[in-house]
Short mmCIF file of N, CA and C in Angstrom, two decimals:
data_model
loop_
_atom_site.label_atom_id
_atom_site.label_comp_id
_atom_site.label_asym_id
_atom_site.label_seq_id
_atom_site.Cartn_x
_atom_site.Cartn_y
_atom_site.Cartn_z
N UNK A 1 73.15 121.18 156.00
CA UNK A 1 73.58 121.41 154.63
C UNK A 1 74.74 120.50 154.27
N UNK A 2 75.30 120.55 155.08
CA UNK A 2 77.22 119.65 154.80
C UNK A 2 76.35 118.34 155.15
N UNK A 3 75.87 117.65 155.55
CA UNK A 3 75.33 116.34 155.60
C UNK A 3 74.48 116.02 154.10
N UNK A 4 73.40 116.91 153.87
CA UNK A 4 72.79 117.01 152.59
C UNK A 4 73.85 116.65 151.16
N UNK A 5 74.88 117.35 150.89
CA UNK A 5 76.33 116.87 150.48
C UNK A 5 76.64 116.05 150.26
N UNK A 6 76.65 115.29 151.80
CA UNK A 6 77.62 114.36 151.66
C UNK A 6 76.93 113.29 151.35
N UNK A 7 75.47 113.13 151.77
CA UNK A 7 74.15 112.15 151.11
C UNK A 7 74.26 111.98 149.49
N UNK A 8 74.13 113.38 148.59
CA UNK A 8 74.70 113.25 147.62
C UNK A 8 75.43 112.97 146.89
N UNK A 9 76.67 112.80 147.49
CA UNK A 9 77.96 112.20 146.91
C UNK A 9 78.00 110.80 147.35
N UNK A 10 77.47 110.60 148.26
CA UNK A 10 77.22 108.93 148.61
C UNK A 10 76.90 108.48 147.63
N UNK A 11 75.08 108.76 146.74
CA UNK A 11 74.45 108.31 146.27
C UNK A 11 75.01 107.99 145.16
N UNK A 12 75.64 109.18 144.61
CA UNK A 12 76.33 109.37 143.44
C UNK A 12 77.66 108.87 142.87
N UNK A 13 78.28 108.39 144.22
CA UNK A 13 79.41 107.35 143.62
C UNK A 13 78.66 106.11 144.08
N UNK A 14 77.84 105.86 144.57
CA UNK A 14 77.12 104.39 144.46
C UNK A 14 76.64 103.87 143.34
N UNK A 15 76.00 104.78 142.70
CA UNK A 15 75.33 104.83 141.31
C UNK A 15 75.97 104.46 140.10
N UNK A 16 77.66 104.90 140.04
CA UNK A 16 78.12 105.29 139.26
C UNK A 16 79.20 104.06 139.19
N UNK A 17 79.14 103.33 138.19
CA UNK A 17 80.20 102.17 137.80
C UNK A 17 81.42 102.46 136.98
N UNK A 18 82.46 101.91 137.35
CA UNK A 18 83.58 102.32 136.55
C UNK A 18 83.82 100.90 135.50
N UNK A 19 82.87 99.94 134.93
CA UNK A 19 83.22 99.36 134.23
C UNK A 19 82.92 99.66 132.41
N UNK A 20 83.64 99.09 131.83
CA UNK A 20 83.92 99.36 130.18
C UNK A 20 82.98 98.54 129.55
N UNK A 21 82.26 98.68 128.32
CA UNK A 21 81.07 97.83 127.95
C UNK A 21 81.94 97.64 126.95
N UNK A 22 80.99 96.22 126.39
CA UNK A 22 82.00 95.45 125.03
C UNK A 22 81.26 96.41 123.99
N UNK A 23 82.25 96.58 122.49
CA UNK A 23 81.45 97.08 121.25
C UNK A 23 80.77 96.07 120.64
N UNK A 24 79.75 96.51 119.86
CA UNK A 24 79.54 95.38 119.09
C UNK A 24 79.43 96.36 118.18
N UNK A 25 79.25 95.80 116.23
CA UNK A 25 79.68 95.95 115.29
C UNK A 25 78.22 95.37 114.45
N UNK A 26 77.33 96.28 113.78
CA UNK A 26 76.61 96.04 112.68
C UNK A 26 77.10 96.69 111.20
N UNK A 27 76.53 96.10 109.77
CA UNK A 27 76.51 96.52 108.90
C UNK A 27 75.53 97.38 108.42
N UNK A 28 75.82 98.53 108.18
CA UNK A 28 74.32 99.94 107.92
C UNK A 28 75.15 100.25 106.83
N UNK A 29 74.02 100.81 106.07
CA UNK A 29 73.67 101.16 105.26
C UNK A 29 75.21 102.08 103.93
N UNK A 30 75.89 102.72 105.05
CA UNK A 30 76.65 103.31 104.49
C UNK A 30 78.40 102.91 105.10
N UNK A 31 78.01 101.59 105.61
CA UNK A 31 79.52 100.84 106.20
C UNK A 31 78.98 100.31 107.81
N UNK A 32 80.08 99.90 108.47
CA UNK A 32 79.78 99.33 109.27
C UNK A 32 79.21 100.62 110.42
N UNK A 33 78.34 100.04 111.43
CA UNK A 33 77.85 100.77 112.56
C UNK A 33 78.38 100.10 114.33
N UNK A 34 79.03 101.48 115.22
CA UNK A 34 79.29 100.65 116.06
C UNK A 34 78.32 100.95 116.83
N UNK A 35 78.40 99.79 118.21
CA UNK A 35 77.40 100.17 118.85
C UNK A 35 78.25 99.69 121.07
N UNK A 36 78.17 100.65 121.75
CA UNK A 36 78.51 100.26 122.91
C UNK A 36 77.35 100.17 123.89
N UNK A 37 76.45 98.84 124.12
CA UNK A 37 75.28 99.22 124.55
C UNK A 37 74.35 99.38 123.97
N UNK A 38 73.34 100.54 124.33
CA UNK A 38 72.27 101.02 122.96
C UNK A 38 72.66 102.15 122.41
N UNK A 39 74.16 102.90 122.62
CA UNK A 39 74.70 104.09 122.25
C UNK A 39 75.75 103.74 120.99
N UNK A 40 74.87 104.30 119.77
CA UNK A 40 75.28 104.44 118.50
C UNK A 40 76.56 105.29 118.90
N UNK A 41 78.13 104.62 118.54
CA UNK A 41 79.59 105.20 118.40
C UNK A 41 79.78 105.63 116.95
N UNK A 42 80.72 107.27 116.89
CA UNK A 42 80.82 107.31 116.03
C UNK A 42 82.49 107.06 115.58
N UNK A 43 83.10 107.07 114.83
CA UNK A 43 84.25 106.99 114.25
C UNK A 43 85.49 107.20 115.18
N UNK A 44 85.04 109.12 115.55
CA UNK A 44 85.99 109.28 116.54
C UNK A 44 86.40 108.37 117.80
N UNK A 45 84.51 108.12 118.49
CA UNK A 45 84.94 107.85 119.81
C UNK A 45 85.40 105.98 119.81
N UNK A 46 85.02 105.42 118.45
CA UNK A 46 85.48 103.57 118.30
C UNK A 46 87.25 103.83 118.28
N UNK A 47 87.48 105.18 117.32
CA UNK A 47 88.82 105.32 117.38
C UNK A 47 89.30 105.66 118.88
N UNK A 48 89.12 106.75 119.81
CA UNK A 48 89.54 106.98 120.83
C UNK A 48 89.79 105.33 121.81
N UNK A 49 88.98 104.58 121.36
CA UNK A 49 88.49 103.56 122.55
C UNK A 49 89.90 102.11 121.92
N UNK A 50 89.94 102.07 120.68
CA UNK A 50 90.95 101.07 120.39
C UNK A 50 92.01 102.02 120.46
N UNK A 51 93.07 102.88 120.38
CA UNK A 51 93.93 103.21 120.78
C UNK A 51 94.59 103.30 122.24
N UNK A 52 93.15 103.01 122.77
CA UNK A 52 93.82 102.77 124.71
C UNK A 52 93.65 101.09 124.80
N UNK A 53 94.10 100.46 123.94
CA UNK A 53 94.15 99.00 123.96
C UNK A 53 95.77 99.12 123.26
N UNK A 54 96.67 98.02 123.45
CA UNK A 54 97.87 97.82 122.76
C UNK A 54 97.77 96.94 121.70
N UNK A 55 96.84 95.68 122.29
CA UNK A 55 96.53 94.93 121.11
C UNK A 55 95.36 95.22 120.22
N UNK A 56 94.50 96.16 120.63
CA UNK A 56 93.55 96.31 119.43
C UNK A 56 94.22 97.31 118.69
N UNK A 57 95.33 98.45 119.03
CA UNK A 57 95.64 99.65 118.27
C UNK A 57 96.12 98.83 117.49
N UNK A 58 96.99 98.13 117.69
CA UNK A 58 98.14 97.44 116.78
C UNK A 58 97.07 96.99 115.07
N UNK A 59 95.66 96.28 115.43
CA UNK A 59 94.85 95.42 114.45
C UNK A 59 94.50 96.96 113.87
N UNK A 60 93.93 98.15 114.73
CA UNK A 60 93.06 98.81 114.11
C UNK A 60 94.16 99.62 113.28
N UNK A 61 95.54 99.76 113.73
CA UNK A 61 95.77 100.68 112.53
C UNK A 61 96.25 99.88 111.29
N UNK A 62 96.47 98.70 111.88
CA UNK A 62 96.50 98.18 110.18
C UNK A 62 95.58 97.58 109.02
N UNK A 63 94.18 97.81 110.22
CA UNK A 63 92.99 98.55 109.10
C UNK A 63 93.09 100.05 108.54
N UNK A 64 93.54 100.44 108.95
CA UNK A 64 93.44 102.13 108.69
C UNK A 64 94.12 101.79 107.26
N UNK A 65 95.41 101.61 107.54
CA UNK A 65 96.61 101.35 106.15
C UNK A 65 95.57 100.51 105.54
N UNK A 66 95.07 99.59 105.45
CA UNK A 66 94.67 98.67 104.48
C UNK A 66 93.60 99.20 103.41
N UNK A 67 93.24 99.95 104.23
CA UNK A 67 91.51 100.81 104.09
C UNK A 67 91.92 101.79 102.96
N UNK A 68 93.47 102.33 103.54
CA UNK A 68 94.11 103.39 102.35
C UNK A 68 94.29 102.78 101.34
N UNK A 69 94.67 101.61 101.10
CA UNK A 69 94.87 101.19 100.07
C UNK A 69 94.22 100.68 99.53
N UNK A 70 93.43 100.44 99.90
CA UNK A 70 91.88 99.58 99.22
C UNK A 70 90.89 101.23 98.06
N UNK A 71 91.60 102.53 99.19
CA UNK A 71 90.96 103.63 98.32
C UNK A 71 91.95 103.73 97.20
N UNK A 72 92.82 103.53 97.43
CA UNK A 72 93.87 103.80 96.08
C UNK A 72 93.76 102.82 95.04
N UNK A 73 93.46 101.94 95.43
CA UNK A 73 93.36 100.34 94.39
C UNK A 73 92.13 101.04 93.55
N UNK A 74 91.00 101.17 94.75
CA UNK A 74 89.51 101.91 94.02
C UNK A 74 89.82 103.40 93.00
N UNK A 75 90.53 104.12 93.21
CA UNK A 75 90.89 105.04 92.41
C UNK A 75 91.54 104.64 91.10
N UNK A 76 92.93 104.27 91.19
CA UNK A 76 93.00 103.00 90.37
C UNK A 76 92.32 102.47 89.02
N UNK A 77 91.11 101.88 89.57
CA UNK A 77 90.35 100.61 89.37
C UNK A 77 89.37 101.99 88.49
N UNK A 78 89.24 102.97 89.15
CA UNK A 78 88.11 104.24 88.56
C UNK A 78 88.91 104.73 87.34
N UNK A 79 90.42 104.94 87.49
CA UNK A 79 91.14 105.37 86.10
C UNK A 79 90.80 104.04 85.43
N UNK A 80 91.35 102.98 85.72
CA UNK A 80 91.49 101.54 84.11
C UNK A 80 89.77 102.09 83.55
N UNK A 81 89.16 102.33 84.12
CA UNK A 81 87.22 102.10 83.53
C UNK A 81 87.45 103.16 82.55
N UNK A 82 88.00 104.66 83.32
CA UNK A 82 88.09 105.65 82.35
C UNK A 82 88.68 105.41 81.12
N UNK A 83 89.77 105.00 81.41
CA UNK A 83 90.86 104.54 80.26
C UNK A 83 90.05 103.33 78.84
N UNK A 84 89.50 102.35 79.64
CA UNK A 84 88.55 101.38 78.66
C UNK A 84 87.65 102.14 78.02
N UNK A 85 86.75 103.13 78.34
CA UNK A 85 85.57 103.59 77.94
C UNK A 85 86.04 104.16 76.70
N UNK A 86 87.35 105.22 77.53
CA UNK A 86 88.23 106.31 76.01
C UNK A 86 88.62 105.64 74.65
N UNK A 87 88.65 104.27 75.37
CA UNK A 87 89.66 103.24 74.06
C UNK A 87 88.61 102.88 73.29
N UNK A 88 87.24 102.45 74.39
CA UNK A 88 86.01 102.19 73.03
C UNK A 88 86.05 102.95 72.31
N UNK A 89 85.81 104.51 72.54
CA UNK A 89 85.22 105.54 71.83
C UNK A 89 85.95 105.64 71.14
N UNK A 90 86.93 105.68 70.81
CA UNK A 90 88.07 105.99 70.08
C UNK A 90 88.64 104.54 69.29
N UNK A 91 88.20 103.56 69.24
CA UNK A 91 88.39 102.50 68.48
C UNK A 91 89.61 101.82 68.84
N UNK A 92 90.18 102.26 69.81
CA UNK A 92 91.62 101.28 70.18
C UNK A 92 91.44 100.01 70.90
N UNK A 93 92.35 99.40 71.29
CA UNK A 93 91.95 98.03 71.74
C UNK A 93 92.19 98.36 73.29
N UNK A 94 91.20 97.21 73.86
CA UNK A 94 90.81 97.30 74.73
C UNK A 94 91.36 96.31 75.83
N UNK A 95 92.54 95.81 75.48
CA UNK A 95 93.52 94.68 76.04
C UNK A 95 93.83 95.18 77.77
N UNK A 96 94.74 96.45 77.39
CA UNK A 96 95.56 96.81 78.82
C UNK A 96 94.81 97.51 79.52
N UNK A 97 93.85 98.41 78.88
CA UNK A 97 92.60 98.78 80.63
C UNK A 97 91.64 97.62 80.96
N UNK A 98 91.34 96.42 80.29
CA UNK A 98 90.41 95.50 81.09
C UNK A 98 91.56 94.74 81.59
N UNK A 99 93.06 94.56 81.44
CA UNK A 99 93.81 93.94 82.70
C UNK A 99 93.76 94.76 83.81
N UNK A 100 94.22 96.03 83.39
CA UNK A 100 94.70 97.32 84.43
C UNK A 100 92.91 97.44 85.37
N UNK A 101 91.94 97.18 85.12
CA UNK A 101 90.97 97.25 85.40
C UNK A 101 90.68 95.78 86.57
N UNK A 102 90.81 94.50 85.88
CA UNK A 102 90.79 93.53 86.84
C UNK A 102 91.72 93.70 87.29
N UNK A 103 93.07 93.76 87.12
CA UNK A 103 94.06 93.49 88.72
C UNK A 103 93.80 94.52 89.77
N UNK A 104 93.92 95.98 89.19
CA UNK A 104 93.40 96.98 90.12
C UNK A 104 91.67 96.52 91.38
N UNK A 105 91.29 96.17 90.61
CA UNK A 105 89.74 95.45 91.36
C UNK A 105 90.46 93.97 92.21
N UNK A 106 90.92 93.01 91.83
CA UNK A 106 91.47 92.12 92.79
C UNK A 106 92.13 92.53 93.93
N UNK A 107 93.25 93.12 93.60
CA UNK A 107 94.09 93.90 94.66
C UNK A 107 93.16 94.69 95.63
N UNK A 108 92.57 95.49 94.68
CA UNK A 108 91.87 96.37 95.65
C UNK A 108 90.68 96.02 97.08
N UNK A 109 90.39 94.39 96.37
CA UNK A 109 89.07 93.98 97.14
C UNK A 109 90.18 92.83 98.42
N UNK A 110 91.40 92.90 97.63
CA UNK A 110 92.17 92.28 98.45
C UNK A 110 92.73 92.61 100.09
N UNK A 111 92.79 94.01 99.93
CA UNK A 111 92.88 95.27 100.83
C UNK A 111 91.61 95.35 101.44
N UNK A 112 90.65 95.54 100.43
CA UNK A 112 89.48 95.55 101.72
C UNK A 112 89.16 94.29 102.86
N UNK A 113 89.58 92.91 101.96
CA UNK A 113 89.14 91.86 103.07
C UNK A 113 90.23 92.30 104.18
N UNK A 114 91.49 92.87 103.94
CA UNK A 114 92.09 92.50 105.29
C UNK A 114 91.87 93.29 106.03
N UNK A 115 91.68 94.53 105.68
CA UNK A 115 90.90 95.58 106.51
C UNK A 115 90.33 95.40 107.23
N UNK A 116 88.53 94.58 106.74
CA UNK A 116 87.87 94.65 107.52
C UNK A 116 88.24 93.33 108.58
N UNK A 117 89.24 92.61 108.25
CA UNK A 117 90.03 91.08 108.97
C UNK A 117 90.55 91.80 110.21
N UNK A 118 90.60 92.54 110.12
CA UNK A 118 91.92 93.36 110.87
C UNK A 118 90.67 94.43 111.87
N UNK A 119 89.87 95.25 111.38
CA UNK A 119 88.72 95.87 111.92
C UNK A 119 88.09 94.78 113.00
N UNK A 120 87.86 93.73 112.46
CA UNK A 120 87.04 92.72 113.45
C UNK A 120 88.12 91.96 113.99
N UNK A 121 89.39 92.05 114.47
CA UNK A 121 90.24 91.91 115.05
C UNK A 121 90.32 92.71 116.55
N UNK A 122 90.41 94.17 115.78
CA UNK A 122 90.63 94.98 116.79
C UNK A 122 89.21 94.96 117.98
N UNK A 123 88.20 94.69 117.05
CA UNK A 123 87.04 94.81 118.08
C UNK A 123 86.55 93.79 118.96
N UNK A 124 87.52 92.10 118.42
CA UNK A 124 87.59 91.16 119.24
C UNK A 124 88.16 91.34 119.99
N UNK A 125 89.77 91.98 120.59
CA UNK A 125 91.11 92.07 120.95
C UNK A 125 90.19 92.92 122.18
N UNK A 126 89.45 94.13 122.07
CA UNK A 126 89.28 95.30 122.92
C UNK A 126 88.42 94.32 123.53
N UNK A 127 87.14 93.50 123.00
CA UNK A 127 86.26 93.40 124.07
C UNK A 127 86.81 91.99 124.85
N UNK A 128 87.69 91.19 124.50
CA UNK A 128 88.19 90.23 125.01
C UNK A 128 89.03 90.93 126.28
N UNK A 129 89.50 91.76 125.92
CA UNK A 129 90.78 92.68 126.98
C UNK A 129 89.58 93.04 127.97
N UNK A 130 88.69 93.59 128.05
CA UNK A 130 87.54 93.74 129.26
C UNK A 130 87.12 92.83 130.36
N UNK A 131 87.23 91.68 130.08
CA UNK A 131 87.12 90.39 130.66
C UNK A 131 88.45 90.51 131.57
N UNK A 132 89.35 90.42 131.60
CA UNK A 132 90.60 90.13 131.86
C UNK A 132 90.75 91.92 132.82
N UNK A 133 90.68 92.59 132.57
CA UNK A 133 91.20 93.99 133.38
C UNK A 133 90.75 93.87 134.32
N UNK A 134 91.04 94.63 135.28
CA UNK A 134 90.82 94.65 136.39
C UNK A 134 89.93 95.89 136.66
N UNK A 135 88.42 95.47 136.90
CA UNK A 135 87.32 96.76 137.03
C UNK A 135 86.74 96.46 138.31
N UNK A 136 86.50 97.92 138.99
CA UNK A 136 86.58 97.79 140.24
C UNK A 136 84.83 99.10 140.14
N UNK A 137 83.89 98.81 141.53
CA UNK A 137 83.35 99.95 141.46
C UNK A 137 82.74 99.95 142.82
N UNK A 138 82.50 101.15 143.40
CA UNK A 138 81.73 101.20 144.95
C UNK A 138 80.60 100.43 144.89
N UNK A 139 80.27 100.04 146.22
CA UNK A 139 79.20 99.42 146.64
C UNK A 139 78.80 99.60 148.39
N UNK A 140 77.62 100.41 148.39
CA UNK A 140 77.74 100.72 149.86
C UNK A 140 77.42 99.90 150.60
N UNK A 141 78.03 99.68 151.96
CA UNK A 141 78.31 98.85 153.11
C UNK A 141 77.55 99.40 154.50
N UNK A 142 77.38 98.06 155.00
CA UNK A 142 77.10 98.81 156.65
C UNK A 142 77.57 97.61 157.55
N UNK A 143 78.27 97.88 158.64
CA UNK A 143 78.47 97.05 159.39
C UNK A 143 78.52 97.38 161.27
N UNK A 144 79.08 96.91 162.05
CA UNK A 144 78.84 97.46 163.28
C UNK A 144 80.14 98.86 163.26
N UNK A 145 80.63 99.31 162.23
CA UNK A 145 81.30 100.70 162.40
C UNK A 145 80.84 101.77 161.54
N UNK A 146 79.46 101.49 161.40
CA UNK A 146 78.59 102.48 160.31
C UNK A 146 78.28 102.13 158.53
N UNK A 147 78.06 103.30 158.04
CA UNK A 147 77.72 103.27 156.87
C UNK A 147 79.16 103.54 155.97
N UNK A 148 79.33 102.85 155.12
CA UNK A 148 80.69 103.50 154.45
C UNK A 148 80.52 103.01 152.85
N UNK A 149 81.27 102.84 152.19
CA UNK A 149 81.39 102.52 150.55
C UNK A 149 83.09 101.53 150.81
N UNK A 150 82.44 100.52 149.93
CA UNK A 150 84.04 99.11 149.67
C UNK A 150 84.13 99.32 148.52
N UNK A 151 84.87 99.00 148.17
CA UNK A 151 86.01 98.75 146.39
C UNK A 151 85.03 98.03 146.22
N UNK A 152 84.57 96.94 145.36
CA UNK A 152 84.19 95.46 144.80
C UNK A 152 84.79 95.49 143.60
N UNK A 153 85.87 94.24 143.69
CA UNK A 153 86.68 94.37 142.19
C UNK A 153 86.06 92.64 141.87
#
């Protein structure tokens, strides 16, 4: 039985790699899609994974901020439209919501490029940092003092 065990746990840290896969990054349907492998990431776990980087946290949260502001520009940008439409209907001129309308939309799309500048930053930064770490995983051995398991880094 205790041999049966220990066959098992052999197998099972043989099997089992401790290395990090790169993300990669498509555009779907409703924003970008990540992907580690063939395993669709969702939000949380792309977030969990750049925060244990120093240099990707640094890019990804200043997508986060940028992203905020790109919603506020868009909110914004949703009042000037309201504001123009009211002024048609109502016969007033239509001068300061089609400025308040384009700068709000410049700014706002201004925020989004750096966002996503900054998004594909962080996801260069993490998978570049993989290369470079130091990943190590068993590999079983045999030599004239038996069967055993080595590091291979």
């Amino acid at each position: 039985m205790k041999k049966l065990v220990v066959a098992i746990l052999f197998l099972g840290m043989c099997t089992t790699s401790l290395k990090a896969q790169e993300i990669t990054v498509f555009t779907g349907t409703w924003g970008p899609e990540f992907y580690q492998d063939q395993k669709k990431l969702n939000w949380k776990e792309v977030d969990a994974l750049m925060m244990g980087n120093t240099v990707s946290e640094m890019h990804w949260k200043k997508s986060k901020k940028n992203l905020l502001g790109t919603m506020v520009f868009g909110a914004v940008n949703f009042g000037a439209g309201i504001w123009a439409i009211s002024n048609e209907v109502n016969n007033k001129p239509l001068t300061e919501p089609a400025i308040a309308f384009g700068v709000s939309a410049l700014i706002g799309s201004i925020f989004g490029q750096s966002a996503m500048k900054n998004k594909k930053m962080a996801i260069l930064k993490y998978n570049d940092s993989l290369g470079k770490e130091t990943s190590f995983y068993l590999v079983p051995t045999s030599n004239e003092n038996g069967l055993g398991l080595a590091l291979k880094f």
